[in-house]
Short mmCIF file of C-alpha atoms in Angstrom, two decimals:
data_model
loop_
_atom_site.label_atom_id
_atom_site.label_comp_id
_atom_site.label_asym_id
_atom_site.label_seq_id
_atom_site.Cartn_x
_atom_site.Cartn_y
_atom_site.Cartn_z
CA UNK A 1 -5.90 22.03 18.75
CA UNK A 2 -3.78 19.00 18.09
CA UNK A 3 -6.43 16.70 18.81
CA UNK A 4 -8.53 18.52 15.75
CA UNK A 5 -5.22 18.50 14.11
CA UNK A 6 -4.89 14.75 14.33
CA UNK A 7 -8.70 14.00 13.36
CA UNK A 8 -8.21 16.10 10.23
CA UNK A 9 -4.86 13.98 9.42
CA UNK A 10 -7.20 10.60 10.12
CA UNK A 11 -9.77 12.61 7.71
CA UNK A 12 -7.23 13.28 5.07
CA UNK A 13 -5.88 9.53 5.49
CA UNK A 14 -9.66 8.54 4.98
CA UNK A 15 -10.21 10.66 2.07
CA UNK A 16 -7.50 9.72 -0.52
CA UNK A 17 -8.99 6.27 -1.23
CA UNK A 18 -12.18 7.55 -2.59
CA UNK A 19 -11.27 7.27 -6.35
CA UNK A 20 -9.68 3.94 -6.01
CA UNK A 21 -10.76 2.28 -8.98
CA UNK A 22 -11.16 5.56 -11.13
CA UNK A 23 -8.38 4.75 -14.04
CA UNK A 24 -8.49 4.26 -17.77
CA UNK A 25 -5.03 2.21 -16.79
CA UNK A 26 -5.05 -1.75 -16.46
CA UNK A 27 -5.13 -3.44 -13.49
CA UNK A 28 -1.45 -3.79 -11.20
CA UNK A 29 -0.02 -7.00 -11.06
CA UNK A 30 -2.04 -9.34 -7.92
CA UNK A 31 0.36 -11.78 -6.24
CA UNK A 32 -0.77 -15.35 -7.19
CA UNK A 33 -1.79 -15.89 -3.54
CA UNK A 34 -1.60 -14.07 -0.72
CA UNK A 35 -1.67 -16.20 2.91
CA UNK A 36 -3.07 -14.22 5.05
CA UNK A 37 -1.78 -15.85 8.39
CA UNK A 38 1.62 -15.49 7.15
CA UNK A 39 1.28 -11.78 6.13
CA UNK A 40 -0.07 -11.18 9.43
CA UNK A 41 2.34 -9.31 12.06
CA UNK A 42 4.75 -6.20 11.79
CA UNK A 43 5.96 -4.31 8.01
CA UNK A 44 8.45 -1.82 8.13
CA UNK A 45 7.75 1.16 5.35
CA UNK A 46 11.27 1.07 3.27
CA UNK A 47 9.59 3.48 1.20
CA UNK A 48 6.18 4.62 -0.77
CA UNK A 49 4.41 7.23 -3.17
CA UNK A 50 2.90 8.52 0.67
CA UNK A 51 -0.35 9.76 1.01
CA UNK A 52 -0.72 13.20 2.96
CA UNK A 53 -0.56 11.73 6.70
CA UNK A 54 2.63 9.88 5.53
CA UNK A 55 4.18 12.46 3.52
CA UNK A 56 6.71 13.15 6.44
CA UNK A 57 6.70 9.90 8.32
CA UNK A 58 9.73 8.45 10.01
CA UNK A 59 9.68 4.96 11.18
CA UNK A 60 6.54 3.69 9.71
CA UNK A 61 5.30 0.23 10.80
CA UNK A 62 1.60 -1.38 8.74
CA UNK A 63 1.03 -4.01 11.55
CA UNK A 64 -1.80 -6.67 11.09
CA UNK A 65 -3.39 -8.75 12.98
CA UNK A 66 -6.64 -11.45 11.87
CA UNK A 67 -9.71 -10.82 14.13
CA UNK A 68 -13.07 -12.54 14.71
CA UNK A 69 -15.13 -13.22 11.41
CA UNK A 70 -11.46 -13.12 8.92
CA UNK A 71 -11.35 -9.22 9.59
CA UNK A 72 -7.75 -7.60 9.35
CA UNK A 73 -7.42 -5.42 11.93
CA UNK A 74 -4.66 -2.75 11.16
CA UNK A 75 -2.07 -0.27 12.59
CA UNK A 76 -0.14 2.21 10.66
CA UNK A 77 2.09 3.63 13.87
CA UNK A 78 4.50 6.55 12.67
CA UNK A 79 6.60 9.50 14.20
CA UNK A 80 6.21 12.64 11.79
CA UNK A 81 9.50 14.52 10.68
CA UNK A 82 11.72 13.28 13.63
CA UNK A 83 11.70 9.63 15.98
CA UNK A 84 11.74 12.13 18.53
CA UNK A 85 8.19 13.14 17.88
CA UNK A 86 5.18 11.54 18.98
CA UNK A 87 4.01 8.38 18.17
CA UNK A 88 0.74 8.67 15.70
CA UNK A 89 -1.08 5.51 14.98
CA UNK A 90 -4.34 4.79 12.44
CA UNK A 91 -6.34 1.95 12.82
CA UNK A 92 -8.39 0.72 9.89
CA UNK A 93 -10.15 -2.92 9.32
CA UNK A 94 -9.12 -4.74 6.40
CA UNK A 95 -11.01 -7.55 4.08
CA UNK A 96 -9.48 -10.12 1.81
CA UNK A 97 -11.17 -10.39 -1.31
CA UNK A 98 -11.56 -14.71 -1.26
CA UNK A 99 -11.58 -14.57 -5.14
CA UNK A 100 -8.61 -12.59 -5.52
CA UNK A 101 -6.39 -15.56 -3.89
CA UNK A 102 -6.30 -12.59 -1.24
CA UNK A 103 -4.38 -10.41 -3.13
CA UNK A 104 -6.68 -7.62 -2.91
CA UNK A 105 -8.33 -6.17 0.14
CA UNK A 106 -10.43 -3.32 0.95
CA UNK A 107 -9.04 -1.44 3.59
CA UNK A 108 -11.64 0.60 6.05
CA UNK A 109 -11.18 3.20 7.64
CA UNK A 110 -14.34 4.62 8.05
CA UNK A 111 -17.60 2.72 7.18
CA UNK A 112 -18.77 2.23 4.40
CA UNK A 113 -15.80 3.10 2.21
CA UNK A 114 -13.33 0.76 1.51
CA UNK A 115 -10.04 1.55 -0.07
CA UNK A 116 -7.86 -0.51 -2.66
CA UNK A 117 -4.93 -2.46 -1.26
CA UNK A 118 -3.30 -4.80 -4.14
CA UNK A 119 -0.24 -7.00 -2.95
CA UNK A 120 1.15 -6.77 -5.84
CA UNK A 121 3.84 -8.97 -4.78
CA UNK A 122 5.21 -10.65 -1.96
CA UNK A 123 8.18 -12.60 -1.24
CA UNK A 124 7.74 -16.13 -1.54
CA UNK A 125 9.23 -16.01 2.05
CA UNK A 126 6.76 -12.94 3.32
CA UNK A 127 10.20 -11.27 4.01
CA UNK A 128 9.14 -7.73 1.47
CA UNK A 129 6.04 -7.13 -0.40
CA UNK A 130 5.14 -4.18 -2.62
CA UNK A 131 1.49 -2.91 -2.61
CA UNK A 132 -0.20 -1.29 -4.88
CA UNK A 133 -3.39 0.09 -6.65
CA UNK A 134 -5.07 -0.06 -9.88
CA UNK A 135 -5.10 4.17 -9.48
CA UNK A 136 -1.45 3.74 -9.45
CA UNK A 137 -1.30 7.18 -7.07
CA UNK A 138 0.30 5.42 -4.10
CA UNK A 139 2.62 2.48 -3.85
CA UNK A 140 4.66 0.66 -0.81
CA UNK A 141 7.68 -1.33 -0.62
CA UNK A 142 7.92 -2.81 2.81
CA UNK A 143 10.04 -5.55 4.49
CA UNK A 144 10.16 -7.62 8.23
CA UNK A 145 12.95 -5.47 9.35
CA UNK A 146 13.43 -1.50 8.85
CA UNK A 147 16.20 -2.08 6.58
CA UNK A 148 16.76 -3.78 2.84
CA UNK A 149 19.78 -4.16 0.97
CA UNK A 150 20.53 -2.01 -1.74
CA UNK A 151 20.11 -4.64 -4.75
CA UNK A 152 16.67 -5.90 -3.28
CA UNK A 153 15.34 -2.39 -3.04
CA UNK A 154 16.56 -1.78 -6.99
CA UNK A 155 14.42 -4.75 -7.64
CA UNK A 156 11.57 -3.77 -6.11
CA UNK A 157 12.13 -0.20 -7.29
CA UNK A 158 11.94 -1.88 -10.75
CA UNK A 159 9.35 -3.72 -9.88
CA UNK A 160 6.95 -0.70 -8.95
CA UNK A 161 7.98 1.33 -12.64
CA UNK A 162 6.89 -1.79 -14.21
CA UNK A 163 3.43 -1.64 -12.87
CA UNK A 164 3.26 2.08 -14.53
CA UNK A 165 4.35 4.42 -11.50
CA UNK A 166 6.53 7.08 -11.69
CA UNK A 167 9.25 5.68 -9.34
CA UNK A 168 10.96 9.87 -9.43
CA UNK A 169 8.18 9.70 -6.59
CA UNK A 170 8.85 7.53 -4.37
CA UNK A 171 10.62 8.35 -0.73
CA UNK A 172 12.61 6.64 1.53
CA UNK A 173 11.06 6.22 5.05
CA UNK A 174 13.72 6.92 7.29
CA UNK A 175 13.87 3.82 9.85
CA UNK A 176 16.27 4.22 13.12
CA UNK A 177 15.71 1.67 15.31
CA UNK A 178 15.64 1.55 18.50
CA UNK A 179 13.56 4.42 19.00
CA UNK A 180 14.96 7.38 21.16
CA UNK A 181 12.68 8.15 23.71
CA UNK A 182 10.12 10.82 22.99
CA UNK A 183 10.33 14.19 24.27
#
């Protein structure tokens, strides 16, 4: 049962990209350029408008890495509820967009659909980035380590209602680091 449990989660995580680019609104901001090489590696979830499969997540983690042919391979790793709980982990393939300066991508997580992933904006150091979409129905604010100071996260908080979102929904991923071991 949890393994049908888990590939309807995956199936739900799949689904909510469909109507991507279905919105009367403009556009989000696009970071001027985005290097992929340097936005390669681990980002910890401070906190997002969550789709289903992360609507309890605790200790969320988007880790990238560049394979063969420019491809982006991807790892969303997450404990649901409680660190305690097991480790889930989705995999998806993502694609920079060349003409975008790489700001937008089209994330894959099962062929042929690809969803929208804007970066927004990222720190001119790749230390915290927000990403967004044009739908404006899910947004993340994520940083190199699991914790950001309170004036940074206002700012990127500000940020995020700029682009149109209702910030009221955003959440707070709960980060505790180290992990406890799981039961």
């Amino acid at each position: 049962m949890a393994s049908i449990t888990s590939r309807l989660g995956k199936l739900l995580f799949v689904a909510w990209p469909l109507t991507a680019c279905a919105s009367g609104a403009p556009p989000v901001p696009r970071a001027a350029e985005v290097d992929v090489s340097r936005y390669m590696g681990d980002w910890y979830v401070i906190a997002s408008i969550p789709s289903r499969p992360e609507k309890d997540a605790v200790n969320a983690v988007e880790s990238y890495r560049l394979g063969p042919g420019g491809k982006i391979e991807t790892t969303f790793r997450y404990r649901k509820e409680n660190v305690q709980n097991d480790l889930k982990t989705i995999h998806a393939t993502g694609y920079a967009d060349a003409s975008t300066k790489n700001a937008v991508w089209g994330m894959q997580f099962i062929w042929p659909i690809r969803a929208q992933y804007v970066i927004a904006w990222v720190d001119p150091d790749y230390r915290s980035v927000v990403v967004a979409r044009d739908k404006r129905d899910y947004v993340w604010i994520m940083a190199r380590t699991p914790t950001m100071g309170d004036a940074e996260y206002a700012q990127l908080v500000a940020k995020v209602a700029a682009m149109g979102y209702d910030v009221g929904k955003l959440r707070k991923v709960p980060q505790q680091w180290p992990e406890p071991k799981a039961r």
